[in-house]
Short mmCIF file of C-alpha atoms in Angstrom, two decimals:
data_model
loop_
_atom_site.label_atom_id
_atom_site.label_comp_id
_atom_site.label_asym_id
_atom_site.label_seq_id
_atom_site.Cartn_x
_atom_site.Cartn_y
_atom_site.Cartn_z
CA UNK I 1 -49.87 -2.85 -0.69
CA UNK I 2 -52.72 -4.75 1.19
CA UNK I 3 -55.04 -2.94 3.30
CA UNK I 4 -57.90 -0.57 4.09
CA UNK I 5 -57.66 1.31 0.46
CA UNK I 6 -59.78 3.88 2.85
CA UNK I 7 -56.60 4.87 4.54
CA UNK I 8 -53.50 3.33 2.39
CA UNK I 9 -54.88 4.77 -0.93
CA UNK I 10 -53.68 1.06 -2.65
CA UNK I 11 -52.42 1.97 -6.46
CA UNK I 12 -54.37 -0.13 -7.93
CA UNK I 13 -54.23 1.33 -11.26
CA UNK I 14 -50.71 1.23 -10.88
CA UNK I 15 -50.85 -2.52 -9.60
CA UNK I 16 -52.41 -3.15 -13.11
CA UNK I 17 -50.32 -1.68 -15.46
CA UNK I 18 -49.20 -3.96 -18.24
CA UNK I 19 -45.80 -2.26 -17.79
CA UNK I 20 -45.52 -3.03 -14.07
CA UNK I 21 -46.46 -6.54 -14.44
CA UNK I 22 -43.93 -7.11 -17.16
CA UNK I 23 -41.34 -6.04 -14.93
CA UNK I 24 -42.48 -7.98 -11.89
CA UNK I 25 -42.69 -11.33 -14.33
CA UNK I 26 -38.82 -10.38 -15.61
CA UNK I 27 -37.67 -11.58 -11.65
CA UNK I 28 -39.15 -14.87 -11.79
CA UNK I 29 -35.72 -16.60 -12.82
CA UNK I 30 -34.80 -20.50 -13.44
CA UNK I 31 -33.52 -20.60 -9.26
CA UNK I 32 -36.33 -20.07 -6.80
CA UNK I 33 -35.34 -17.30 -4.84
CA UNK I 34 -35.48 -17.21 -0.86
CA UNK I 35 -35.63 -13.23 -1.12
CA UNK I 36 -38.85 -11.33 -0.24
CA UNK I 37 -39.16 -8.77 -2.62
CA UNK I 38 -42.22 -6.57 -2.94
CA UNK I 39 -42.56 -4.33 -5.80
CA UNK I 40 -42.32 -0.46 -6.17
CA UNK I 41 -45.34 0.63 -8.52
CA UNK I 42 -45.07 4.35 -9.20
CA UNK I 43 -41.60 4.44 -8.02
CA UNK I 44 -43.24 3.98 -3.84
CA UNK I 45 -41.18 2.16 -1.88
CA UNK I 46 -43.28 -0.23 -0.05
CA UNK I 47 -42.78 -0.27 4.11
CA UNK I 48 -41.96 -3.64 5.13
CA UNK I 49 -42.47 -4.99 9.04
CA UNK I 50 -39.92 -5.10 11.24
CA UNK I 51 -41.51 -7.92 13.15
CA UNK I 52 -39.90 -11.35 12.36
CA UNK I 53 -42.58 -14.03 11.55
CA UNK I 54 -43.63 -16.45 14.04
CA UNK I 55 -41.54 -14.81 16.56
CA UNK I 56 -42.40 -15.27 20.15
CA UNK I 57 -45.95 -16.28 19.30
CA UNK I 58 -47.84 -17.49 22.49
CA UNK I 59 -50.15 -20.20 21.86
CA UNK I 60 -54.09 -20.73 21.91
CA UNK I 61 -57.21 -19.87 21.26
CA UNK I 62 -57.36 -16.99 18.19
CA UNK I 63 -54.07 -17.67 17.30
CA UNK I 64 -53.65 -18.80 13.66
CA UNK I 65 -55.85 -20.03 11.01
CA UNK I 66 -59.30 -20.07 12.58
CA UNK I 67 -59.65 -23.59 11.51
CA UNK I 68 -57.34 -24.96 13.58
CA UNK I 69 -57.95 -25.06 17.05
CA UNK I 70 -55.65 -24.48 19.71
CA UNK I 71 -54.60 -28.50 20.04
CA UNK I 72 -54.06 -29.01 16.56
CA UNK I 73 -57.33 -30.38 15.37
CA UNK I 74 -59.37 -28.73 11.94
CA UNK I 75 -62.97 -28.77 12.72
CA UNK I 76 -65.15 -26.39 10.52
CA UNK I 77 -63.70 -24.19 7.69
CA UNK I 78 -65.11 -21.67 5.39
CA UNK I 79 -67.46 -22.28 2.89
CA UNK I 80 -67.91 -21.24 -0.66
CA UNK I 81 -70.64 -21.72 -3.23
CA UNK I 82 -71.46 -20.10 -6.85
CA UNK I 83 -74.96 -20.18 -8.04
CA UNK I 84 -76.22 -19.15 -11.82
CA UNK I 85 -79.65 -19.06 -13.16
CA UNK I 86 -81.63 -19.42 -16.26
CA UNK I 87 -81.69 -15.04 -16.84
CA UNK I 88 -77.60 -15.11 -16.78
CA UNK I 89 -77.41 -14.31 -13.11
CA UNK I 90 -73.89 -15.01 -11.50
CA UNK I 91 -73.68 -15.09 -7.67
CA UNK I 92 -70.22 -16.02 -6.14
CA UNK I 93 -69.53 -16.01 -2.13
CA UNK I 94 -67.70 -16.99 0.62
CA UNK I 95 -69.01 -17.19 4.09
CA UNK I 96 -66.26 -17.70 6.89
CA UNK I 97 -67.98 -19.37 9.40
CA UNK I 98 -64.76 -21.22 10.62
CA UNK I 99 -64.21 -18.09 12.84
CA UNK I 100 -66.74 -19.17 15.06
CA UNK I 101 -64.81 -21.87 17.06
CA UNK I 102 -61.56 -19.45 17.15
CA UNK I 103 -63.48 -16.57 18.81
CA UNK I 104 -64.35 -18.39 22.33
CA UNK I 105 -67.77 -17.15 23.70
CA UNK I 106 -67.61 -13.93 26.12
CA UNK I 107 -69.62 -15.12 29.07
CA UNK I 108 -70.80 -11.30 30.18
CA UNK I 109 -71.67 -10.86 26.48
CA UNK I 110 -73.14 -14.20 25.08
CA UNK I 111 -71.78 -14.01 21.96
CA UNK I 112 -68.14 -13.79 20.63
CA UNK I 113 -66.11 -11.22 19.00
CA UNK I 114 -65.27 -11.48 15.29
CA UNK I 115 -61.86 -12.54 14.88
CA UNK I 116 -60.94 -11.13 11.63
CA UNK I 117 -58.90 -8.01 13.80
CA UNK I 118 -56.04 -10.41 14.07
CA UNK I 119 -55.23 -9.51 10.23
CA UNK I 120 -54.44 -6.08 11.88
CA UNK I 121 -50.41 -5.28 12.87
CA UNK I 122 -49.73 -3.48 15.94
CA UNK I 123 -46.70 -2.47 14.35
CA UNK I 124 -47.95 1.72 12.98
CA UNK I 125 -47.32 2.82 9.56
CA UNK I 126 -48.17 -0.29 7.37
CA UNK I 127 -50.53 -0.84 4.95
CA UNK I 128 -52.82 -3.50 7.59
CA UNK I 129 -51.83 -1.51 10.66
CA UNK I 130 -54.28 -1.31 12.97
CA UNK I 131 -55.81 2.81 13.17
CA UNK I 132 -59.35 3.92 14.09
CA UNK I 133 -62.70 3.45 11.99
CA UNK I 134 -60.21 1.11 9.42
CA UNK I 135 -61.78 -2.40 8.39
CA UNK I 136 -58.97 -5.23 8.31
CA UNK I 137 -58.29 -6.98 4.80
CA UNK I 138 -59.30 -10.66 4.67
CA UNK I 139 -57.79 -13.47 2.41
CA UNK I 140 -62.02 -14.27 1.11
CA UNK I 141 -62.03 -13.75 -2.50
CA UNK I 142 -65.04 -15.01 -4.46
CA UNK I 143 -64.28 -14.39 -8.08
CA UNK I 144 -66.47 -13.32 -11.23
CA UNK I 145 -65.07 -13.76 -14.65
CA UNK I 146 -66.57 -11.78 -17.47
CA UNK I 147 -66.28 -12.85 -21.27
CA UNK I 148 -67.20 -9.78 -23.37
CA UNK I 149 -68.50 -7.63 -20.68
CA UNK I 150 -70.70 -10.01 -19.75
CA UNK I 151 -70.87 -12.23 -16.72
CA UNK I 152 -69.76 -15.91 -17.22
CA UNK I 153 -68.13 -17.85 -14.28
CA UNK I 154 -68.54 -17.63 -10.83
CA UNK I 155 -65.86 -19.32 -8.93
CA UNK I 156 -63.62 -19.63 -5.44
CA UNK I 157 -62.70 -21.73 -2.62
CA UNK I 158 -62.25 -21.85 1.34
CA UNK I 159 -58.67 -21.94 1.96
CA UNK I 160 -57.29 -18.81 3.88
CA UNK I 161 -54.22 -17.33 1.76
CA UNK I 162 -54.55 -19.91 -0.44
CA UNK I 163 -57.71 -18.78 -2.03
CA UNK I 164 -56.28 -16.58 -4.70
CA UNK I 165 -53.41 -19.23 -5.28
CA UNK I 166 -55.87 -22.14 -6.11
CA UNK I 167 -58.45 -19.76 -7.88
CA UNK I 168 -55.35 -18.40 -10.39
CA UNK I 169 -54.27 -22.05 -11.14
CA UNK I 170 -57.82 -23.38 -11.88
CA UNK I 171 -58.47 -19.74 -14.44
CA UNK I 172 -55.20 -20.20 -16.05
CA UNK I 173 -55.88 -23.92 -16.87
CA UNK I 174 -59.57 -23.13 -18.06
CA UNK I 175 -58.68 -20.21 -20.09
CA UNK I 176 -55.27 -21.04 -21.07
CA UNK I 177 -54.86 -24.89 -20.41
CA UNK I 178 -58.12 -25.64 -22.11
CA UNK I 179 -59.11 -27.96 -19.53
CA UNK I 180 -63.41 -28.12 -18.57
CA UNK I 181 -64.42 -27.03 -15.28
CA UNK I 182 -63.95 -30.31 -13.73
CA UNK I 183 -60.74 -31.29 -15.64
CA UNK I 184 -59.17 -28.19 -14.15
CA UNK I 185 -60.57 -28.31 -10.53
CA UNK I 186 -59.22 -32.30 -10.16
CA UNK I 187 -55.86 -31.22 -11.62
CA UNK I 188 -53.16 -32.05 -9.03
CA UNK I 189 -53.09 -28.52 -6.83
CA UNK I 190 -49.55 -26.81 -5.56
CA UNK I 191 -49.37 -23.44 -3.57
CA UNK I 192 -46.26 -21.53 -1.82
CA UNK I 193 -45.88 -20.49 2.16
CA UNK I 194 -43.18 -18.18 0.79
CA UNK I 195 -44.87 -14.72 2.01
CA UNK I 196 -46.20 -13.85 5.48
CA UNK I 197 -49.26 -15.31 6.37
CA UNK I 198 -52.43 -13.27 7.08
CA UNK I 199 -53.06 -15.25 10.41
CA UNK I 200 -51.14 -14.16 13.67
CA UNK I 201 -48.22 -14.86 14.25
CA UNK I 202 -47.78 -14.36 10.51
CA UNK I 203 -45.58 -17.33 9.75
CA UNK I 204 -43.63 -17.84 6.39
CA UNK I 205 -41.11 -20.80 4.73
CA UNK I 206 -39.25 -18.97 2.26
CA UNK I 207 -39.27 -20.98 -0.92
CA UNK I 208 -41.67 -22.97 0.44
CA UNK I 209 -44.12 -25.18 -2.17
CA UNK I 210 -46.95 -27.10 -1.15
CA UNK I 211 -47.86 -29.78 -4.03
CA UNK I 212 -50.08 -32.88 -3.85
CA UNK I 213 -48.57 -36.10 -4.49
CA UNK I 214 -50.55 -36.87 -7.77
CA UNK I 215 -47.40 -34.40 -9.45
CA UNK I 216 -45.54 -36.01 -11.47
CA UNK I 217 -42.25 -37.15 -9.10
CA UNK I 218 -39.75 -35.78 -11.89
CA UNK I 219 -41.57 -32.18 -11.90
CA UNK I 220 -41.10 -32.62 -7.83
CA UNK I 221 -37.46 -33.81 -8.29
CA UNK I 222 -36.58 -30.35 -10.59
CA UNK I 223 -38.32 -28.53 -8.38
CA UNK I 224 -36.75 -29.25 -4.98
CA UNK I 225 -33.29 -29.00 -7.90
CA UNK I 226 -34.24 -25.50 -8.45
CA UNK I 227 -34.07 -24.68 -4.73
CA UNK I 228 -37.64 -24.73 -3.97
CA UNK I 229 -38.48 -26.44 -0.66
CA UNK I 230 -41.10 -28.76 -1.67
CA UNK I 231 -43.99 -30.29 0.80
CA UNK I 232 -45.44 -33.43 -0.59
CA UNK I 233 -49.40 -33.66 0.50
CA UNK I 234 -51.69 -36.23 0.20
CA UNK I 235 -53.41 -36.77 -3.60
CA UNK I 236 -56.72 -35.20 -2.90
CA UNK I 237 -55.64 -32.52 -0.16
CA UNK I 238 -55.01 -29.09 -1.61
CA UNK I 239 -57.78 -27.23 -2.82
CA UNK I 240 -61.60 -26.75 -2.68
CA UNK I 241 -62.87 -25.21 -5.28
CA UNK I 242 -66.34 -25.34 -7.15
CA UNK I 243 -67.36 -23.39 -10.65
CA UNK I 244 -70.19 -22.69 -12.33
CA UNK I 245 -70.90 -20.76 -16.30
CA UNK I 246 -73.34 -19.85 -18.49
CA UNK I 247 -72.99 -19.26 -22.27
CA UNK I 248 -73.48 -16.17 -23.37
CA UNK I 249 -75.10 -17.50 -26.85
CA UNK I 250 -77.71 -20.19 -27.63
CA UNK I 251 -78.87 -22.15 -26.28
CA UNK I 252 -76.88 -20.60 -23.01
CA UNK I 253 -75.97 -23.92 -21.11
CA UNK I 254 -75.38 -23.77 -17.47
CA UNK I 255 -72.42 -25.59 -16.32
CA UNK I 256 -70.89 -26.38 -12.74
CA UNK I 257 -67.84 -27.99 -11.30
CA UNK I 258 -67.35 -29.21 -7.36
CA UNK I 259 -64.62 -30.15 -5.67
CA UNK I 260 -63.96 -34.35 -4.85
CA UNK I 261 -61.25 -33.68 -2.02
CA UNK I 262 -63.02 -33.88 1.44
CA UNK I 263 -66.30 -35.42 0.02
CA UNK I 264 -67.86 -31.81 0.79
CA UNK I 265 -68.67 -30.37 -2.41
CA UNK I 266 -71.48 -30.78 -4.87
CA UNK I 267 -72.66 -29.53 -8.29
CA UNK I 268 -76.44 -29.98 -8.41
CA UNK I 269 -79.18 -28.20 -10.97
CA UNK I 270 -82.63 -28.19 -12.08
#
């Protein structure tokens, strides 16, 4: 259900609906499942690829996550920053330079293409197919958070298709976990590779779970039990986020998170 809403008309009231959401959460079951299984809102029966995956991908330049060039070797990423000031303003945005290096420079040109058309499929009749005047989706998500109606944390991350993963788990353990804004970006980080990436050639490891190391090793153990297939990263390796929020009463303190992992992120004011 991802795409141009221009030409898929996305339910997105639909995707909402209390009653849809309740259903989705009743197949999340004790087992991980190895199924791909995209819902139905309105009773439409979503159009899946017939392309497998990875499959018969060539190699180099463009190919991928932008970030990684065609050798193997991260240089550059996306960046993200939130910014607040003293009237209540909330700014949250993330630039994706990282494209830059994937997009090699056209001689005739002198300047290269933007690479964000690999989110495309060639394949016709699907949501991110590629069709005439249609802009491709992109995994950037800066996110606002209101608290009644009124703005009140800016927040996001680099990160590709892992943006709205991290993002969700640092919300949920601010508004739920009661954790501060630092508490909750230093938590130890997990994500899944279990659906399709954006990035040609689209790769996915179903049940695949991505967790730092800092997890506790019995939480790891029940996991992997379960039938998830659980990566083990470094402590400080998964996630980049940075936060800021203003009170909405008096005497409306400003407050702002940054990320340790990478030594990249700051949380300065004045």
């Amino acid at each position: 259900w991802y795409g141009d809403p221009a030409y898929t008309k996305v339910p997105m009231e639909a995707l909402l609906l209390p009653g849809y959401n309740d259903e989705r959460r009743g197949r999340v079951g004790p087992e991980a499942s190895l199924e791909l299984r995209p819902g139905a809102p309105e009773g439409r029966e979503p159009v899946l690829t017939g392309t497998t995956p990875g499959a018969d991908a060539p190699a180099g330049e463009g190919v991928g996550e932008p970030t990684v060039r065609a050798d193997g070797r991260v240089k550059g990423d996306t960046c993200h920053l939130d910014v607040a000031d003293r009237y209540g303003n909330l700014v949250s945005a993330t630039p994706s330079g990282g494209w830059l290096q994937s997009s090699p420079v056209i001689p005739e040109l002198g300047f290269p293409l933007g690479t964000r058309a690999q989110m495309f499929w060639l394949e016709p009749g699907l949501p991110a197919s590629l069709r005439p005047g249609s802009r491709p989706r992109t995994t950037l998500s800066p996110s606002l958070a209101l608290r009644d109606g009124r703005p009140w944390m800016a927040f996001g991350t680099p990160g590709g298709d892992q943006q709205d993963q991290w993002s969700l788990n640092f919300f949920l353990s601010v508004v739920h976990g009661g954790l501060n804004l630092q508490e909750a970006i230093d938590a130890p980080m997990f994500h899944s590779t279990h659906f399709p990436s954006s990035f040609y050639p689209r790769d996915a490891r179903p049940g695949g779970l991505m967790v730092e190391e800092r997890l506790d090793p019995d939480v790891v153990a029940e996991l992997r039990r379960r039938g998830h297939d659980v990566d083990v990263q470094g402590p400080w390796t998964l996630g980049r986020l940075s936060a800021v929020t203003r009170d909405s009463g008096e005497p409306g303190f400003l407050r702002a998170a940054a990320n340790p992992r990478g030594a990249q992120g700051y949380a300065v004011g004045r």
